[in-house]
mmCIF file of C-alpha atoms and ligand atoms in Angstrom:
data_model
loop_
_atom_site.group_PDB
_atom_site.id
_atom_site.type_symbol
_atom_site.label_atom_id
_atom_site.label_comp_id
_atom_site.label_asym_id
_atom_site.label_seq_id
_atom_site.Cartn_x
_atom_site.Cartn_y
_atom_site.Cartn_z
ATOM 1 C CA UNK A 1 17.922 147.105 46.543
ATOM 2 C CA UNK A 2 16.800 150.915 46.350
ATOM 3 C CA UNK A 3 15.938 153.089 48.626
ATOM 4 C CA UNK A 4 11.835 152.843 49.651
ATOM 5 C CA UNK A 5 10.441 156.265 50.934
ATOM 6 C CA UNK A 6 8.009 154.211 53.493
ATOM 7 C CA UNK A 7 11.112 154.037 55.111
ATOM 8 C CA UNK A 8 11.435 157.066 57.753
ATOM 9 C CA UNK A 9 15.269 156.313 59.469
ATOM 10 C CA UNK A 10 14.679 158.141 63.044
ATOM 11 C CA UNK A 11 17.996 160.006 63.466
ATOM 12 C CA UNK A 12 17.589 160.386 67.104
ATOM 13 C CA UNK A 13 21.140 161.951 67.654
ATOM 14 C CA UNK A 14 22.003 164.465 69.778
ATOM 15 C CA UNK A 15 24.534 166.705 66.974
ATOM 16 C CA UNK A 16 24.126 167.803 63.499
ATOM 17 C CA UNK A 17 27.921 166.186 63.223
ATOM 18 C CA UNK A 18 26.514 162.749 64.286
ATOM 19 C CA UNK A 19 23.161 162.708 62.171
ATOM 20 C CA UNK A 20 25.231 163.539 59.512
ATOM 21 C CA UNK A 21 27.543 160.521 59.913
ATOM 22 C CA UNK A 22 24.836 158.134 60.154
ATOM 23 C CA UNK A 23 23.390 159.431 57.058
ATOM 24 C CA UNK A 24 27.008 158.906 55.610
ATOM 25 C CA UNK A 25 26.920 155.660 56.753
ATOM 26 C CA UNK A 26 23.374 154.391 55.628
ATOM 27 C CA UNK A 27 23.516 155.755 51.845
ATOM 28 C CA UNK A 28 21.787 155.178 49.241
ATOM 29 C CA UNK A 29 19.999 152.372 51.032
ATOM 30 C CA UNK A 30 17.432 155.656 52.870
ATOM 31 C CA UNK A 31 15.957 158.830 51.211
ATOM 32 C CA UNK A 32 13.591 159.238 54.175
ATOM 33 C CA UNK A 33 14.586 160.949 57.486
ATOM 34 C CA UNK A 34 12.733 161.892 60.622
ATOM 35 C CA UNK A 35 14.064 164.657 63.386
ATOM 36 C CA UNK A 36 13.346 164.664 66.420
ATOM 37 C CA UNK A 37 13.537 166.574 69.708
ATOM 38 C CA UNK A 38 16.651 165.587 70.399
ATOM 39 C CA UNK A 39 18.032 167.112 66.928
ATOM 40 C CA UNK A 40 15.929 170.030 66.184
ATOM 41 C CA UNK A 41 16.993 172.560 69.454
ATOM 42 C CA UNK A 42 20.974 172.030 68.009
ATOM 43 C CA UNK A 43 20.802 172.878 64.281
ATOM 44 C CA UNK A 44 18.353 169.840 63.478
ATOM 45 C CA UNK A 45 15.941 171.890 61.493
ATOM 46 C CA UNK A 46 18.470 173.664 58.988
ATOM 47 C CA UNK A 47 19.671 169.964 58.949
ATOM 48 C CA UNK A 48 16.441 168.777 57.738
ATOM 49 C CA UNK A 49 17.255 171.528 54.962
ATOM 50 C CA UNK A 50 20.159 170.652 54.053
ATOM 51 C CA UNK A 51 18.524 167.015 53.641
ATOM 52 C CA UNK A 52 15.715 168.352 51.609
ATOM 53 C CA UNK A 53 18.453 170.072 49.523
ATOM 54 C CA UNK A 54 20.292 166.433 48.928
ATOM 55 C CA UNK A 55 16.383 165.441 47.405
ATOM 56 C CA UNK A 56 15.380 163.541 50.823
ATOM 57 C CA UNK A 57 12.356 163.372 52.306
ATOM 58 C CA UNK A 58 12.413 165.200 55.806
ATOM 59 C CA UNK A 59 9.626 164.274 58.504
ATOM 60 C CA UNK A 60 10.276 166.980 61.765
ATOM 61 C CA UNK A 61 8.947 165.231 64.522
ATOM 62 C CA UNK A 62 7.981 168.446 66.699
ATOM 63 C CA UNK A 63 4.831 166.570 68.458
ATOM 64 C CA UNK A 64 3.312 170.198 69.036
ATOM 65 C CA UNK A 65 0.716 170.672 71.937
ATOM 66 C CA UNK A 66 -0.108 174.219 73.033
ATOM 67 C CA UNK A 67 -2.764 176.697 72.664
ATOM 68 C CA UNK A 68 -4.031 177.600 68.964
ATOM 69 C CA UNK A 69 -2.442 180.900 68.331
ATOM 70 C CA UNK A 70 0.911 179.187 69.221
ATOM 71 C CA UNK A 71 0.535 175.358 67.184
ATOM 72 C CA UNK A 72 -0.763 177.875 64.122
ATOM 73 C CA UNK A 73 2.078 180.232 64.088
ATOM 74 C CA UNK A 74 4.476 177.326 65.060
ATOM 75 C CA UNK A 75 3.075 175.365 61.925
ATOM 76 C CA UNK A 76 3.302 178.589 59.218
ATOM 77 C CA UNK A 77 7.116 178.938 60.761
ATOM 78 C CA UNK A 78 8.033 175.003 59.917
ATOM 79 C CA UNK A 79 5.806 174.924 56.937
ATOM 80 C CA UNK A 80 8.893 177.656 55.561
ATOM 81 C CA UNK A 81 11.380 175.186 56.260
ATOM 82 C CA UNK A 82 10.202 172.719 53.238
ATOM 83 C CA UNK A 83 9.568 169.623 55.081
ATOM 84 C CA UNK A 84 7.119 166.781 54.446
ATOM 85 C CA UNK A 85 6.031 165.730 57.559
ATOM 86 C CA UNK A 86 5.227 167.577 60.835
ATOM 87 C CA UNK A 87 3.684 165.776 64.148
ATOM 88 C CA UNK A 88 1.750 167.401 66.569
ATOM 89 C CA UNK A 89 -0.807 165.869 69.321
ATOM 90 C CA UNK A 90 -3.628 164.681 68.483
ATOM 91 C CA UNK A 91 -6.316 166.799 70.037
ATOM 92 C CA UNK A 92 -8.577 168.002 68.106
ATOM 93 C CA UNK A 93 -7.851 171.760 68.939
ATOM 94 C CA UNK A 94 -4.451 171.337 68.301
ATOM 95 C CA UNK A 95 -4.822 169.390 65.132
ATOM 96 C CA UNK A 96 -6.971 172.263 63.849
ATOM 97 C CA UNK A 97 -4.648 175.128 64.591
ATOM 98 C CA UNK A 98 -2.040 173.496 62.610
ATOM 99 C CA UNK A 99 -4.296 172.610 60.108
ATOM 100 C CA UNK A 100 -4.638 176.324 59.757
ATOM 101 C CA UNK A 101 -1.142 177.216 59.857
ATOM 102 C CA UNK A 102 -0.349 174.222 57.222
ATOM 103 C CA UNK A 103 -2.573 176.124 55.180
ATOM 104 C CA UNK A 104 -1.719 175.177 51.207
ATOM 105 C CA UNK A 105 2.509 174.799 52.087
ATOM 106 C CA UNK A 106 2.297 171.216 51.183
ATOM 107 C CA UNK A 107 3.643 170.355 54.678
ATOM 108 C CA UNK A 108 1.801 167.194 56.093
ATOM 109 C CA UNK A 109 0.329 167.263 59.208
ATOM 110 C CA UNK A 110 -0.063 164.032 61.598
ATOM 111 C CA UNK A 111 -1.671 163.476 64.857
ATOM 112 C CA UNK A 112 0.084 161.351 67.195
ATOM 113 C CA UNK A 113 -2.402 159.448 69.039
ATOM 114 C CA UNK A 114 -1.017 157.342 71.732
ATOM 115 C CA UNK A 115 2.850 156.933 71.784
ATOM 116 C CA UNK A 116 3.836 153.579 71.312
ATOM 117 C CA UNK A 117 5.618 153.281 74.348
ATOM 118 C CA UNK A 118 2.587 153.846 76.534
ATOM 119 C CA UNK A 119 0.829 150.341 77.450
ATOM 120 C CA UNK A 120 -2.272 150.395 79.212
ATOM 121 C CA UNK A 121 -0.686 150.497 82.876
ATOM 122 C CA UNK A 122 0.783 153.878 81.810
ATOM 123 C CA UNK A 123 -2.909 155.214 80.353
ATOM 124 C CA UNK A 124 -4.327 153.966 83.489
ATOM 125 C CA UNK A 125 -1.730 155.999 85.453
ATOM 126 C CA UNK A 126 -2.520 158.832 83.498
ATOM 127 C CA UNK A 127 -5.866 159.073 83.864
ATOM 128 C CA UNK A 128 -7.179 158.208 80.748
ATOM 129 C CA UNK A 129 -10.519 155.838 81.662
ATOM 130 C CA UNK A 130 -10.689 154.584 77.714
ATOM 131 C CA UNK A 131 -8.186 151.482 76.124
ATOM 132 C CA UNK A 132 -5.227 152.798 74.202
ATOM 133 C CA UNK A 133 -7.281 151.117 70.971
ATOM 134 C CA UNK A 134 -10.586 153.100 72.003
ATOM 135 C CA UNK A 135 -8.448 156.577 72.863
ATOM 136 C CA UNK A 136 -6.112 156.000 69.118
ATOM 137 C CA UNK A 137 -10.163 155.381 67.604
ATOM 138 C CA UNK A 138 -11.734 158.479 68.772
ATOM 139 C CA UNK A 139 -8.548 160.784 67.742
ATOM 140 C CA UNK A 140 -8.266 159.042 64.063
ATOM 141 C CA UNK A 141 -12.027 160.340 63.814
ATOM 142 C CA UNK A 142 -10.709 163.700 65.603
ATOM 143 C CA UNK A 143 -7.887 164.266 63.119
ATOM 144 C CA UNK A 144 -9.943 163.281 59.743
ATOM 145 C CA UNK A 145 -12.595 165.840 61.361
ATOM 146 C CA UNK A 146 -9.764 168.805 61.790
ATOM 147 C CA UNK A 147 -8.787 168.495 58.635
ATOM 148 C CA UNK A 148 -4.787 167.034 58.664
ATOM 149 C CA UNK A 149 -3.361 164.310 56.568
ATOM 150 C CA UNK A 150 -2.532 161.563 58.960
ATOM 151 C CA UNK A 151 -2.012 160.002 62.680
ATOM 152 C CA UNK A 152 0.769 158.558 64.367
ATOM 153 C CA UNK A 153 -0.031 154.819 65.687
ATOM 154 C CA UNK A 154 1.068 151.759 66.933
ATOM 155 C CA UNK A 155 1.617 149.104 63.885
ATOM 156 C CA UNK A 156 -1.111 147.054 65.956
ATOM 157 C CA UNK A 157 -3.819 149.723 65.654
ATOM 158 C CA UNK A 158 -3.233 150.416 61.733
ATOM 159 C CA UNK A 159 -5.098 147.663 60.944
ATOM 160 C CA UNK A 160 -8.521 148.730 62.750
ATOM 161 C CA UNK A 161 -7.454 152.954 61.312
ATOM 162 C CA UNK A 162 -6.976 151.719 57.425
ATOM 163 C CA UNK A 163 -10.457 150.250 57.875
ATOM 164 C CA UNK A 164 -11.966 153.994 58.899
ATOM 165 C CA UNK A 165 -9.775 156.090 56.703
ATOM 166 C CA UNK A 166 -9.780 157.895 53.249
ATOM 167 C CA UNK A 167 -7.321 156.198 51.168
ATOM 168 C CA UNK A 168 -4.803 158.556 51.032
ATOM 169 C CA UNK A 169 -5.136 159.545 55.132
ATOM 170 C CA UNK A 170 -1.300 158.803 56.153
ATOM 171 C CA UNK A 171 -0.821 156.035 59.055
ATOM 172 C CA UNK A 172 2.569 155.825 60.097
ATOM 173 C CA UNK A 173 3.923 153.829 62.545
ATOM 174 C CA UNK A 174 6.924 153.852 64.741
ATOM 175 C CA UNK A 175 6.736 150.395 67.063
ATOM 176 C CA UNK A 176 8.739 148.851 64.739
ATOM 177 C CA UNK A 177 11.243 145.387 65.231
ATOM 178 C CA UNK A 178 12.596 143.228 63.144
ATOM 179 C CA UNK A 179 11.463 139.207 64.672
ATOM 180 C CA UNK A 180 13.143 138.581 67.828
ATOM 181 C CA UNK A 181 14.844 141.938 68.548
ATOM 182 C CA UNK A 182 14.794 143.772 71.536
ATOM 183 C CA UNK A 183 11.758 146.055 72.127
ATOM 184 C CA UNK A 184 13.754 148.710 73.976
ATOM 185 C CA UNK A 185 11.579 151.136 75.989
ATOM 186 C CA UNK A 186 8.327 150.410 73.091
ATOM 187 C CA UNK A 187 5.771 148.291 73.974
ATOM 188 C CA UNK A 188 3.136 148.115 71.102
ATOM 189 C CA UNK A 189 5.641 146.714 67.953
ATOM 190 C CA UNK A 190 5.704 144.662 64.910
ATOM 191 C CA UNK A 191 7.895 143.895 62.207
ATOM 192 C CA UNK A 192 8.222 145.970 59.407
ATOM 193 C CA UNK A 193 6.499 143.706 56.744
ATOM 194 C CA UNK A 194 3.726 142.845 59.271
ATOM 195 C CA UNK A 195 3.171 147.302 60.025
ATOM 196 C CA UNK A 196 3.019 147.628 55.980
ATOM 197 C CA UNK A 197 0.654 144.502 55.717
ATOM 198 C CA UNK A 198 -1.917 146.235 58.559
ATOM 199 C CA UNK A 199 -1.991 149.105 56.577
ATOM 200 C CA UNK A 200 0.921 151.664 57.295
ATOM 201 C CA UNK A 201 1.772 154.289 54.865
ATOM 202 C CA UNK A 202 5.176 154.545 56.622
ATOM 203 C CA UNK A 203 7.251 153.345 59.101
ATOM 204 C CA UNK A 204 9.820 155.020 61.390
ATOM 205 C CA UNK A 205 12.779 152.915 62.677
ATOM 206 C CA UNK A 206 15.621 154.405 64.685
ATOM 207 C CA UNK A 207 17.429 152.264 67.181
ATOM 208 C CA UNK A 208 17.485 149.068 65.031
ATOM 209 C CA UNK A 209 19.389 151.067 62.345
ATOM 210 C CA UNK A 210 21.013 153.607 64.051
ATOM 211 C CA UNK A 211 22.646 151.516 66.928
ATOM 212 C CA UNK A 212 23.407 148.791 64.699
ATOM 213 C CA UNK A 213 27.041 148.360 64.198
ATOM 214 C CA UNK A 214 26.282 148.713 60.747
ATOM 215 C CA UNK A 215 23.291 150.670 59.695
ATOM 216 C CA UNK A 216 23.990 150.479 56.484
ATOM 217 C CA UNK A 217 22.801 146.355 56.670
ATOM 218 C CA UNK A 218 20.322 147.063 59.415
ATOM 219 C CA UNK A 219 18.888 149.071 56.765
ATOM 220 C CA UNK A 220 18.669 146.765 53.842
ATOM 221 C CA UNK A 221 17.783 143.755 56.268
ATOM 222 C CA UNK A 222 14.456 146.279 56.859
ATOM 223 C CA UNK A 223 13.887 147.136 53.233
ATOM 224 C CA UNK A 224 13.738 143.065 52.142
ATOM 225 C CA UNK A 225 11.399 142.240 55.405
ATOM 226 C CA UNK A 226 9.049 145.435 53.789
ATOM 227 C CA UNK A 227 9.006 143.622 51.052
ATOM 228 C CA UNK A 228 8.008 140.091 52.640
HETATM 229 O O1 LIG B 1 14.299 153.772 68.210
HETATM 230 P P1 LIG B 1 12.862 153.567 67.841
HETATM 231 O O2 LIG B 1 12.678 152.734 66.590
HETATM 232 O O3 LIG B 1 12.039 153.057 69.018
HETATM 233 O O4 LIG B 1 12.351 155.039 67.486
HETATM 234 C C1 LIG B 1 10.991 155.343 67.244
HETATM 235 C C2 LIG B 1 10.872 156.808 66.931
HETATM 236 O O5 LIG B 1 9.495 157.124 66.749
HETATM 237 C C3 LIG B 1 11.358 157.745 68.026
HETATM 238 O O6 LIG B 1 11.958 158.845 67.349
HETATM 239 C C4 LIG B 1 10.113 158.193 68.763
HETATM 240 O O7 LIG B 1 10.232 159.514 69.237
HETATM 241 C C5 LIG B 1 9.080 158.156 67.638
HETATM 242 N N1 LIG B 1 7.694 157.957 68.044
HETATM 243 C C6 LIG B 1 7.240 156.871 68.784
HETATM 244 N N2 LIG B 1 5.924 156.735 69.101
HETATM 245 C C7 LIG B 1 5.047 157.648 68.698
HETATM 246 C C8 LIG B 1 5.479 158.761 67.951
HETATM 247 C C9 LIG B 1 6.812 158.883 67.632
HETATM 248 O O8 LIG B 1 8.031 156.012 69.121
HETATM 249 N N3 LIG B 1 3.750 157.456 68.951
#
């Protein structure tokens, strides 16, 4: 089986040593890679180079969220680094500041909307007085408005954001389990073939590759449920 780019592996690792080793380990079977905080503040961007270098795809998972001179700047600084993806939050001043600073690099820009391991207690506790499918709704519109290429979502909203979008708007989705497996600290999932079928350009899967005891097979057992 090759390697499908829809694929993002989550290399939520806390050293350049250990992304690199799980990399190693996974192959040929992954060309696309997301990092994350956990990565970037110890070497992970000039990781994500060296990964662009090797022909991967490279998704930097910054989730920006500040005020406009700082997401534009922050965006023209990451756009240099030759990645594909960049997140930040999806409000709409935000999303337009990095539109700005995304300028013509090529860089993609995505709004997350509501992070997948909120539920609607957490909202609530917030303070947010809409439904997490009502709040991810009103940003989709927000982002396509601002200008960027894509949102974040749960795999149970892409359905109802496929429906709204331009056809090539990005909607990728992290929320994603294989049938049966633990959910871990996410709480709006589905499996991989179901996310595709709603409508996801992408998916990004970390744990259930990367603690596997082998990721390599975790892996491949995602690619052939993709393809279900
Ligand atoms: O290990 P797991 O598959 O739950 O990892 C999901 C990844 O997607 C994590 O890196 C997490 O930061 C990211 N993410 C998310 N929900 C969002 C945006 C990003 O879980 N809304």
């Amino acid at each position: 089986m090759t390697a499908d780019p829809r694929l993002y592996v989550a290399l939520d690792l806390t050293s350049v040593e250990a992304a690199q080793d799980m990399v190693d380990r996974i192959g040929d079977a992954v060309i696309s890679y997301k990092v994350g905080l956990q990565l970037l503040p110890v070497g992970g961007a000039e990781f994500g180079q060296r990964l662009k270098a090797q022909g991967k795809n490279v998704f930097y998972d910054f989730k920006l969220h500040d005020i406009d001179a700082t997401v534009e700047k922050a965006t023209r600084s990451i756009a240099t680094l030759g990645a594909d993806l960049l997140t930040v939050h999806a409000r709409p001043d935000v999303m337009r500041a990095a539109a700005a600073g995304r300028d013509d690099s090529g860089l993609k820009v995505l709004g997350v909307t509501v992070l997948t391991s909120l539920d609607q207690q957490a909202l609530d506790d917030i303070g947010y007085y809409m439904t997490a499918e009502e709040l991810v709704m009103r940003r989709v519109a927000q982002a396509i408005e601002a200008g960027i290429d894509g949102v974040v979502s749960s795999p149970l909203e892409a359905e109802r954001i496929r429906a709204q979008v331009p056809n090539n708007f990005l909607v990728i989705t992290p929320g994603v389990r294989m049938p049966g497996e633990d959910k871990g600290d996410q709480k709006r999932v589905a499996t991989p073939g179901e996310a595709l079928g709603f409508g996801a350009s992408h998916i990004v899967v970390g744990r259930p590759i990367t603690a596997a005891s082998d990721p390599r097979v975790a892996a491949l057992a995602i690619l052939k449920n993709m393809q279900a």
